[in-house]
Amino acid sequence: MISPEFHRSRRELYREILQDNSMGFVFAGELKEDRGDQMFPFTPYANFYYLTGFEQPKAVFMAVKEEGKYREVLFIDHPDEKKQRWEGISYTKESVSAETGIEQVEYLEKFMESIPLFGRKNLIEHLYIDIAKWENNFTQNPAQEFAARVQSNYPYIRIHNTFWQLSLMRQVKTKEEIALHRKACQITSAGVLHMLKNLKPGMYEYQAEAYFDFVLKDNNAGHAFPTIAASGPNACVLHYVANDRQMADGDMILFDLGAEWGHYASDVSRTYPVGGRFTKQQRELYEVVLKGLEAAIARTRPGQPKDELQEISKGVMAEELIKLGMIQEKEEIAQYYYHGSGHYIGLYTHDVGDEHAVLEEDMMFTLEPGLYFPELGIGIRIEDTLLVTRDGCQVLSGDIPKTVEEIEAFMAG
Ligand SMILES: [Mn+2]
């Protein structure tokens, strides 16, 4: 998958965030309960994975910059006998050190005593802790808990959150990351083509979805997010995931899906006529969205402010809707288009980064304009995963049928 050298190069950048006489902490996170005695499969916190490549729960990465010297320690949970017998997981300090390239690896019981903050002269003045929190509640994740405990016991310490700096690092991809994204997009493409070959009226949405899932499993890939397979009026529900409606001839189906490969996501949306041919109205509206997408793709290159792409798509689609007589004034498009035009993509499908950034080479994001007409039972979204290149962009999901002609020709066999 991704090399230890990649993670080492990320730690070199991380090191620059820390000022002298400070420490940095990044937590892997904990296993989460699913139901009964089952746990959710563990995925390490993205910034922890980015810096270490280590994938076991409870681990902590610590960096110390003290009187001009820098060192790193990775604390890992003690691998117990049960884990070894039941899950086949076994590792030692030495094997983890060899795998990750982090010289000093210690078991977690050494964590507190290894922090050169406690029981020492007051040399360390700053702690850099990576704290991300998505839910609006007061439950604490391990990073927050640690920050709160340090703050209450050592009020003279200044705590900084490194989440934003790491987000800015993650928004520009390395060649290795791009290769993983590329592979995720290839598998997604194979999955969509397989599904499209088998799509026909009378099927349930979940049956179409099953053809996509087969290709992912067949390639040993995971899902970047739950698949949306929304036919007819369901396509107007942005995050519809029930996928249990029976499709009729004359319906369109909106797919929003993506494979994940080596932790990196792909994210693609397509809207197809279930019976293989668009009606006149479907075709007209579909081409409005496609023009909106293509206009933004055409402007995607280094130097372009990212947040303008939304307005570019919106402006083109509004003009086209006026031509069709669907709206009179440009602003009325807000009635039919009510989400953002895309997002960064990376370790998260909706990845971190600065939405107001000026585009740079090797950034990756999606563009996904849409139009939704509940009264017509029509919802259309077309989304591609893009890589910014030196002088433009590359559409990594570009070989998935997208124009009316490509779609109808492919579906005709
Ligand atoms: Mn998306």
Tab-separated table of C-alpha atoms and ligand atoms in Angstrom:
chain	number	residue	atom	x	y	z
A	1	MET	CA	0.000	0.000	0.000
A	2	ILE	CA	1.577	3.260	1.115
A	3	SER	CA	5.234	3.263	2.152
A	4	PRO	CA	6.736	4.055	5.576
A	5	GLU	CA	8.693	6.719	3.685
A	6	PHE	CA	5.417	8.541	2.961
A	7	HIS	CA	4.518	8.723	6.649
A	8	ARG	CA	8.085	9.736	7.523
A	9	SER	CA	7.875	12.610	5.040
A	10	ARG	CA	4.630	13.751	6.712
A	11	ARG	CA	6.305	13.693	10.129
A	12	GLU	CA	9.077	15.893	8.738
A	13	LEU	CA	6.406	18.500	7.932
A	14	TYR	CA	4.655	18.002	11.268
A	15	ARG	CA	7.920	18.637	13.099
A	16	GLU	CA	7.965	22.179	11.695
A	17	ILE	CA	4.693	22.992	13.462
A	18	LEU	CA	6.269	22.499	16.881
A	19	GLN	CA	8.256	25.325	18.443
A	20	ASP	CA	11.166	24.672	20.760
A	21	ASN	CA	10.404	23.345	24.252
A	22	SER	CA	7.090	21.856	23.240
A	23	MET	CA	5.482	18.477	22.682
A	24	GLY	CA	3.033	17.160	20.143
A	25	PHE	CA	0.415	14.437	20.622
A	26	VAL	CA	-1.753	12.666	18.089
A	27	PHE	CA	-4.145	9.917	19.217
A	28	ALA	CA	-5.241	6.894	17.150
A	29	GLY	CA	-8.652	6.658	18.820
A	30	GLU	CA	-10.569	3.786	20.387
A	31	LEU	CA	-12.638	0.869	19.180
A	32	LYS	CA	-16.349	1.711	19.067
A	33	GLU	CA	-19.163	-0.562	20.186
A	34	ASP	CA	-21.575	-1.709	17.520
A	35	ARG	CA	-24.080	-4.066	19.184
A	36	GLY	CA	-23.791	-6.846	21.724
A	37	ASP	CA	-20.230	-8.051	21.783
A	38	GLN	CA	-19.488	-6.754	18.284
A	39	MET	CA	-17.252	-3.800	17.650
A	40	PHE	CA	-17.139	-1.603	14.554
A	41	PRO	CA	-14.106	-2.312	12.371
A	42	PHE	CA	-11.339	-0.013	13.571
A	43	THR	CA	-10.111	2.847	11.400
A	44	PRO	CA	-7.442	5.026	13.008
A	45	TYR	CA	-8.043	8.759	13.269
A	46	ALA	CA	-6.935	10.117	9.888
A	47	ASN	CA	-4.220	12.491	11.125
A	48	PHE	CA	-2.704	9.733	13.242
A	49	TYR	CA	-2.677	7.362	10.267
A	50	TYR	CA	-1.237	10.112	8.049
A	51	LEU	CA	1.730	10.579	10.382
A	52	THR	CA	2.407	6.984	11.417
A	53	GLY	CA	0.695	4.389	9.198
A	54	PHE	CA	-0.038	2.385	12.375
A	55	GLU	CA	-3.541	0.924	12.449
A	56	GLN	CA	-4.210	-0.405	15.962
A	57	PRO	CA	-6.529	1.312	18.474
A	58	LYS	CA	-5.399	3.280	21.555
A	59	ALA	CA	-1.969	4.166	20.166
A	60	VAL	CA	-0.481	7.622	20.728
A	61	PHE	CA	2.163	9.433	18.727
A	62	MET	CA	4.313	11.830	20.748
A	63	ALA	CA	6.923	14.266	19.446
A	64	VAL	CA	9.256	16.184	21.748
A	65	LYS	CA	11.225	19.284	20.819
A	66	GLU	CA	13.392	20.154	23.769
A	67	GLU	CA	16.339	22.545	23.809
A	68	GLY	CA	16.748	22.223	20.061
A	69	LYS	CA	16.575	18.407	20.009
A	70	TYR	CA	13.712	16.494	18.420
A	71	ARG	CA	12.518	12.944	19.040
A	72	GLU	CA	9.449	10.827	18.370
A	73	VAL	CA	7.824	8.052	20.381
A	74	LEU	CA	4.961	5.786	19.355
A	75	PHE	CA	3.007	4.267	22.245
A	76	ILE	CA	1.111	1.099	21.416
A	77	ASP	CA	-1.385	-1.080	23.226
A	78	HIS	CA	0.107	-4.239	24.666
A	79	PRO	CA	-0.658	-7.056	22.199
A	80	ASP	CA	-2.290	-9.693	24.386
A	81	GLU	CA	-2.515	-13.438	24.023
A	82	LYS	CA	-6.267	-13.369	23.381
A	83	LYS	CA	-5.892	-10.966	20.498
A	84	GLN	CA	-3.246	-13.203	19.041
A	85	ARG	CA	-5.346	-16.374	19.369
A	86	TRP	CA	-8.715	-14.952	18.314
A	87	GLU	CA	-7.752	-12.332	15.762
A	88	GLY	CA	-4.305	-13.460	14.660
A	89	ILE	CA	-2.910	-10.061	15.586
A	90	SER	CA	0.556	-10.070	17.033
A	91	TYR	CA	3.213	-7.409	17.126
A	92	THR	CA	5.991	-6.241	19.383
A	93	LYS	CA	7.682	-2.903	19.994
A	94	GLU	CA	10.467	-4.070	17.700
A	95	SER	CA	8.220	-5.174	14.831
A	96	VAL	CA	6.210	-1.944	14.975
A	97	SER	CA	9.384	0.095	15.002
A	98	ALA	CA	10.663	-1.773	11.938
A	99	GLU	CA	7.331	-1.375	10.137
A	100	THR	CA	6.749	2.293	10.838
A	101	GLY	CA	10.335	3.516	10.880
A	102	ILE	CA	9.683	5.243	14.209
A	103	GLU	CA	12.765	4.472	16.251
A	104	GLN	CA	11.305	4.552	19.734
A	105	VAL	CA	8.194	2.439	20.297
A	106	GLU	CA	6.885	1.867	23.825
A	107	TYR	CA	3.918	0.078	25.354
A	108	LEU	CA	1.118	2.279	26.644
A	109	GLU	CA	1.837	1.600	30.306
A	110	LYS	CA	4.945	3.742	29.807
A	111	PHE	CA	2.933	6.668	28.461
A	112	MET	CA	2.534	8.881	31.533
A	113	GLU	CA	6.044	8.345	32.839
A	114	SER	CA	7.561	9.094	29.426
A	115	ILE	CA	6.108	12.580	29.177
A	116	PRO	CA	8.922	15.004	30.052
A	117	LEU	CA	6.427	17.413	31.535
A	118	PHE	CA	5.623	15.774	34.787
A	119	GLY	CA	8.035	15.868	37.717
A	120	ARG	CA	10.512	18.035	35.851
A	121	LYS	CA	11.617	21.642	35.786
A	122	ASN	CA	9.154	23.719	33.785
A	123	LEU	CA	10.854	23.496	30.446
A	124	ILE	CA	7.914	22.485	28.273
A	125	GLU	CA	5.618	25.442	27.712
A	126	HIS	CA	3.482	24.370	24.792
A	127	LEU	CA	1.534	21.259	23.919
A	128	TYR	CA	0.358	20.655	20.379
A	129	ILE	CA	-2.556	18.242	20.498
A	130	ASP	CA	-4.525	17.187	17.461
A	131	ILE	CA	-8.154	17.693	18.378
A	132	ALA	CA	-10.905	17.072	15.857
A	133	LYS	CA	-14.472	16.966	17.014
A	134	TRP	CA	-17.444	16.582	14.720
A	135	GLU	CA	-20.402	15.980	17.014
A	136	ASN	CA	-21.951	18.836	18.941
A	137	ASN	CA	-21.947	17.264	22.360
A	138	PHE	CA	-19.817	17.066	25.473
A	139	THR	CA	-18.509	13.524	25.182
A	140	GLN	CA	-14.747	13.588	24.923
A	141	ASN	CA	-12.456	11.733	22.589
A	142	PRO	CA	-9.020	10.660	23.906
A	143	ALA	CA	-7.305	13.812	22.585
A	144	GLN	CA	-9.808	16.093	24.293
A	145	GLU	CA	-9.676	14.136	27.512
A	146	PHE	CA	-5.903	14.384	27.566
A	147	ALA	CA	-5.957	18.119	26.786
A	148	ALA	CA	-8.490	18.765	29.542
A	149	ARG	CA	-6.466	16.808	32.116
A	150	VAL	CA	-3.224	18.551	31.248
A	151	GLN	CA	-4.898	21.934	31.324
A	152	SER	CA	-6.425	21.415	34.750
A	153	ASN	CA	-3.212	20.055	36.294
A	154	TYR	CA	-0.737	22.353	34.536
A	155	PRO	CA	-2.517	25.665	33.975
A	156	TYR	CA	0.713	27.382	32.833
A	157	ILE	CA	0.944	25.124	29.754
A	158	ARG	CA	-0.417	26.546	26.499
A	159	ILE	CA	-2.346	24.070	24.395
A	160	HIS	CA	-2.529	24.432	20.623
A	161	ASN	CA	-4.717	22.427	18.261
A	162	THR	CA	-2.832	21.111	15.214
A	163	PHE	CA	-5.945	19.989	13.357
A	164	TRP	CA	-5.916	22.925	10.966
A	165	GLN	CA	-2.197	22.709	10.093
A	166	LEU	CA	-2.553	18.986	9.395
A	167	SER	CA	-5.655	19.724	7.303
A	168	LEU	CA	-3.655	22.109	5.134
A	169	MET	CA	-0.950	19.462	4.712
A	170	ARG	CA	-3.515	16.876	3.682
A	171	GLN	CA	-5.102	19.066	1.016
A	172	VAL	CA	-2.084	18.616	-1.296
A	173	LYS	CA	-1.480	14.985	-2.203
A	174	THR	CA	1.810	13.157	-2.727
A	175	LYS	CA	2.374	10.899	-5.751
A	176	GLU	CA	1.751	7.842	-3.582
A	177	GLU	CA	-1.585	9.154	-2.362
A	178	ILE	CA	-2.613	10.041	-5.904
A	179	ALA	CA	-1.843	6.472	-7.035
A	180	LEU	CA	-4.196	5.132	-4.344
A	181	HIS	CA	-6.942	7.582	-5.365
A	182	ARG	CA	-6.452	6.527	-8.973
A	183	LYS	CA	-6.885	2.877	-8.093
A	184	ALA	CA	-10.012	3.670	-6.007
A	185	CYS	CA	-11.469	5.475	-9.035
A	186	GLN	CA	-10.616	2.566	-11.362
A	187	ILE	CA	-12.440	0.098	-9.126
A	188	THR	CA	-15.398	2.478	-8.843
A	189	SER	CA	-15.465	2.748	-12.606
A	190	ALA	CA	-15.436	-1.044	-13.055
A	191	GLY	CA	-18.258	-1.298	-10.512
A	192	VAL	CA	-20.438	1.294	-12.222
A	193	LEU	CA	-19.920	-0.288	-15.647
A	194	HIS	CA	-20.882	-3.709	-14.285
A	195	MET	CA	-23.990	-2.219	-12.706
A	196	LEU	CA	-24.939	-0.323	-15.816
A	197	LYS	CA	-24.694	-3.473	-17.942
A	198	ASN	CA	-27.216	-5.141	-15.675
A	199	LEU	CA	-29.573	-2.225	-14.966
A	200	LYS	CA	-33.141	-2.739	-16.162
A	201	PRO	CA	-36.727	-1.742	-15.350
A	202	GLY	CA	-38.427	-3.872	-12.686
A	203	MET	CA	-35.282	-4.165	-10.580
A	204	TYR	CA	-35.091	-2.767	-7.063
A	205	GLU	CA	-32.540	-0.085	-6.310
A	206	TYR	CA	-30.658	-2.445	-3.977
A	207	GLN	CA	-30.340	-4.989	-6.769
A	208	ALA	CA	-28.533	-2.457	-8.930
A	209	GLU	CA	-26.374	-1.620	-5.921
A	210	ALA	CA	-25.466	-5.303	-5.501
A	211	TYR	CA	-23.721	-5.331	-8.903
A	212	PHE	CA	-21.515	-2.444	-7.749
A	213	ASP	CA	-20.800	-4.131	-4.423
A	214	PHE	CA	-19.744	-7.342	-6.130
A	215	VAL	CA	-16.997	-5.599	-8.075
A	216	LEU	CA	-15.681	-3.864	-4.943
A	217	LYS	CA	-15.527	-7.113	-2.992
A	218	ASP	CA	-14.046	-8.897	-5.979
A	219	ASN	CA	-11.206	-6.332	-5.911
A	220	ASN	CA	-10.793	-6.484	-2.133
A	221	ALA	CA	-11.822	-2.806	-1.921
A	222	GLY	CA	-14.097	-1.155	0.626
A	223	HIS	CA	-16.785	1.505	0.327
A	224	ALA	CA	-15.763	5.105	0.865
A	225	PHE	CA	-19.334	5.807	2.106
A	226	PRO	CA	-22.798	4.191	1.966
A	227	THR	CA	-24.057	3.979	-1.618
A	228	ILE	CA	-26.951	6.164	-2.709
A	229	ALA	CA	-29.081	4.430	-5.363
A	230	ALA	CA	-32.043	6.784	-5.696
A	231	SER	CA	-34.547	6.311	-8.490
A	232	GLY	CA	-37.428	8.553	-9.562
A	233	PRO	CA	-38.460	11.029	-6.839
A	234	ASN	CA	-35.979	9.511	-4.335
A	235	ALA	CA	-33.213	11.288	-6.252
A	236	CYS	CA	-34.406	14.589	-4.762
A	237	VAL	CA	-33.517	13.351	-1.263
A	238	LEU	CA	-29.826	14.240	-1.113
A	239	HIS	CA	-28.705	11.524	1.294
A	240	TYR	CA	-31.273	8.822	0.462
A	241	VAL	CA	-29.848	5.433	1.469
A	242	ALA	CA	-32.892	3.139	1.844
A	243	ASN	CA	-32.339	1.939	-1.761
A	244	ASP	CA	-35.502	-0.211	-1.739
A	245	ARG	CA	-37.740	1.202	-4.475
A	246	GLN	CA	-38.701	-0.809	-7.514
A	247	MET	CA	-37.701	0.974	-10.700
A	248	ALA	CA	-39.954	1.399	-13.710
A	249	ASP	CA	-39.202	2.081	-17.340
A	250	GLY	CA	-39.017	5.852	-17.778
A	251	ASP	CA	-37.388	6.415	-14.357
A	252	MET	CA	-33.920	7.741	-13.905
A	253	ILE	CA	-31.664	6.492	-11.126
A	254	LEU	CA	-29.079	8.640	-9.370
A	255	PHE	CA	-26.039	6.797	-8.031
A	256	ASP	CA	-23.620	8.465	-5.614
A	257	LEU	CA	-20.938	5.963	-4.679
A	258	GLY	CA	-17.260	5.257	-4.376
A	259	ALA	CA	-14.686	2.613	-3.598
A	260	GLU	CA	-11.944	3.151	-1.038
A	261	TRP	CA	-8.451	1.815	-1.614
A	262	GLY	CA	-5.681	1.873	0.996
A	263	HIS	CA	-7.760	4.358	3.071
A	264	TYR	CA	-8.158	6.761	0.116
A	265	ALA	CA	-11.606	7.555	-1.253
A	266	SER	CA	-13.254	8.014	-4.611
A	267	ASP	CA	-16.607	9.724	-4.989
A	268	VAL	CA	-18.670	9.639	-8.167
A	269	SER	CA	-22.279	10.449	-9.039
A	270	ARG	CA	-24.076	9.517	-12.214
A	271	THR	CA	-27.732	9.691	-13.219
A	272	TYR	CA	-28.910	7.096	-15.733
A	273	PRO	CA	-32.224	6.276	-17.457
A	274	VAL	CA	-33.279	2.871	-16.111
A	275	GLY	CA	-34.639	1.766	-19.485
A	276	GLY	CA	-31.540	2.888	-21.392
A	277	ARG	CA	-32.985	5.993	-23.089
A	278	PHE	CA	-33.646	9.490	-21.709
A	279	THR	CA	-37.045	11.120	-22.325
A	280	LYS	CA	-36.851	14.531	-24.012
A	281	GLN	CA	-37.326	16.352	-20.708
A	282	GLN	CA	-34.822	14.177	-18.831
A	283	ARG	CA	-32.278	14.711	-21.557
A	284	GLU	CA	-32.716	18.493	-21.559
A	285	LEU	CA	-32.345	18.774	-17.795
A	286	TYR	CA	-29.484	16.265	-17.699
A	287	GLU	CA	-27.541	18.318	-20.208
A	288	VAL	CA	-28.028	21.459	-18.107
A	289	VAL	CA	-26.269	19.762	-15.169
A	290	LEU	CA	-23.563	18.344	-17.424
A	291	LYS	CA	-22.855	21.816	-18.834
A	292	GLY	CA	-22.625	23.122	-15.261
A	293	LEU	CA	-20.100	20.423	-14.375
A	294	GLU	CA	-18.028	20.783	-17.545
A	295	ALA	CA	-17.808	24.569	-17.118
A	296	ALA	CA	-16.304	24.145	-13.648
A	297	ILE	CA	-13.939	21.370	-14.813
A	298	ALA	CA	-12.719	23.658	-17.601
A	299	ARG	CA	-11.730	26.272	-15.001
A	300	THR	CA	-9.993	23.815	-12.661
A	301	ARG	CA	-6.288	24.613	-12.722
A	302	PRO	CA	-3.590	26.038	-10.417
A	303	GLY	CA	-4.347	29.642	-9.485
A	304	GLN	CA	-8.131	29.274	-9.609
A	305	PRO	CA	-9.876	30.170	-6.312
A	306	LYS	CA	-11.674	26.956	-5.332
A	307	ASP	CA	-14.839	28.583	-4.026
A	308	GLU	CA	-15.565	30.251	-7.392
A	309	LEU	CA	-16.191	26.874	-9.025
A	310	GLN	CA	-19.589	26.644	-7.350
A	311	GLU	CA	-20.667	29.980	-8.828
A	312	ILE	CA	-19.386	28.958	-12.270
A	313	SER	CA	-21.559	25.813	-12.299
A	314	LYS	CA	-24.501	27.663	-10.857
A	315	GLY	CA	-24.297	30.513	-13.384
A	316	VAL	CA	-24.145	28.175	-16.375
A	317	MET	CA	-27.029	26.040	-15.109
A	318	ALA	CA	-29.160	29.131	-14.388
A	319	GLU	CA	-28.654	30.418	-17.936
A	320	GLU	CA	-29.605	27.061	-19.391
A	321	LEU	CA	-32.726	26.810	-17.220
A	322	ILE	CA	-33.787	30.278	-18.410
A	323	LYS	CA	-33.387	29.096	-22.030
A	324	LEU	CA	-35.617	26.111	-21.248
A	325	GLY	CA	-38.190	28.413	-19.639
A	326	MET	CA	-37.896	26.627	-16.288
A	327	ILE	CA	-36.990	29.856	-14.487
A	328	GLN	CA	-37.150	33.564	-15.346
A	329	GLU	CA	-34.418	35.033	-13.121
A	330	LYS	CA	-30.978	33.550	-12.414
A	331	GLU	CA	-31.529	33.601	-8.644
A	332	GLU	CA	-34.476	31.231	-8.963
A	333	ILE	CA	-32.030	28.365	-9.471
A	334	ALA	CA	-31.724	28.228	-5.675
A	335	GLN	CA	-35.074	26.427	-5.732
A	336	TYR	CA	-33.568	23.513	-7.683
A	337	TYR	CA	-29.898	23.527	-6.612
A	338	TYR	CA	-29.312	23.602	-2.898
A	339	HIS	CA	-25.964	22.071	-2.021
A	340	GLY	CA	-22.265	22.802	-2.499
A	341	SER	CA	-20.484	22.058	-5.764
A	342	GLY	CA	-17.959	19.629	-4.291
A	343	HIS	CA	-15.404	18.908	-1.606
A	344	TYR	CA	-11.810	17.878	-1.053
A	345	ILE	CA	-11.275	14.132	-1.128
A	346	GLY	CA	-8.582	12.088	0.600
A	347	LEU	CA	-8.526	9.957	3.740
A	348	TYR	CA	-12.054	11.254	4.250
A	349	THR	CA	-14.585	11.322	1.424
A	350	HIS	CA	-15.441	14.851	2.535
A	351	ASP	CA	-11.838	15.662	3.269
A	352	VAL	CA	-10.331	18.448	5.324
A	353	GLY	CA	-8.809	21.567	3.784
A	354	ASP	CA	-9.391	25.245	3.145
A	355	GLU	CA	-12.567	25.796	1.109
A	356	HIS	CA	-11.297	29.250	0.113
A	357	ALA	CA	-7.896	28.040	-1.068
A	358	VAL	CA	-6.404	28.930	-4.422
A	359	LEU	CA	-5.940	25.674	-6.332
A	360	GLU	CA	-2.474	24.101	-6.467
A	361	GLU	CA	-1.071	21.171	-8.398
A	362	ASP	CA	-1.847	17.795	-6.744
A	363	MET	CA	-4.908	18.948	-4.855
A	364	MET	CA	-7.830	16.572	-5.202
A	365	PHE	CA	-11.510	17.319	-4.917
A	366	THR	CA	-14.863	16.523	-6.422
A	367	LEU	CA	-17.264	18.662	-8.416
A	368	GLU	CA	-20.897	17.661	-8.136
A	369	PRO	CA	-23.540	20.079	-9.393
A	370	GLY	CA	-27.131	18.870	-9.362
A	371	LEU	CA	-30.711	19.896	-10.068
A	372	TYR	CA	-33.737	18.555	-8.231
A	373	PHE	CA	-37.375	18.798	-9.367
A	374	PRO	CA	-39.523	16.873	-6.852
A	375	GLU	CA	-42.703	17.841	-8.733
A	376	LEU	CA	-41.343	16.115	-11.862
A	377	GLY	CA	-39.889	13.140	-9.977
A	378	ILE	CA	-36.494	14.075	-11.390
A	379	GLY	CA	-33.231	14.545	-9.518
A	380	ILE	CA	-29.904	14.777	-11.349
A	381	ARG	CA	-26.390	14.954	-9.952
A	382	ILE	CA	-23.175	14.356	-11.860
A	383	GLU	CA	-19.953	14.152	-9.882
A	384	ASP	CA	-16.345	13.524	-10.803
A	385	THR	CA	-13.190	13.054	-8.728
A	386	LEU	CA	-10.516	15.466	-9.980
A	387	LEU	CA	-6.774	15.879	-9.688
A	388	VAL	CA	-5.300	19.342	-10.265
A	389	THR	CA	-2.359	19.058	-12.667
A	390	ARG	CA	0.318	21.571	-13.618
A	391	ASP	CA	-1.808	23.285	-16.233
A	392	GLY	CA	-5.339	22.021	-15.693
A	393	CYS	CA	-6.892	18.942	-14.216
A	394	GLN	CA	-7.399	15.273	-14.778
A	395	VAL	CA	-10.814	13.663	-14.299
A	396	LEU	CA	-9.957	10.400	-12.525
A	397	SER	CA	-13.524	9.149	-12.920
A	398	GLY	CA	-13.637	10.259	-16.558
A	399	ASP	CA	-14.133	6.842	-18.151
A	400	ILE	CA	-17.557	6.315	-16.565
A	401	PRO	CA	-20.225	7.116	-19.217
A	402	LYS	CA	-21.317	10.719	-18.723
A	403	THR	CA	-22.709	12.283	-21.903
A	404	VAL	CA	-26.198	11.363	-23.117
A	405	GLU	CA	-24.682	9.737	-26.208
A	406	GLU	CA	-22.133	7.703	-24.199
A	407	ILE	CA	-24.789	6.529	-21.773
A	408	GLU	CA	-27.366	5.513	-24.380
A	409	ALA	CA	-24.740	3.788	-26.527
A	410	PHE	CA	-23.331	1.868	-23.545
A	411	MET	CA	-26.769	0.819	-22.309
A	412	ALA	CA	-27.797	-0.320	-25.803
A	413	GLY	CA	-24.990	-2.871	-25.438
B	1	MN	MN	-19.368	13.944	-3.123
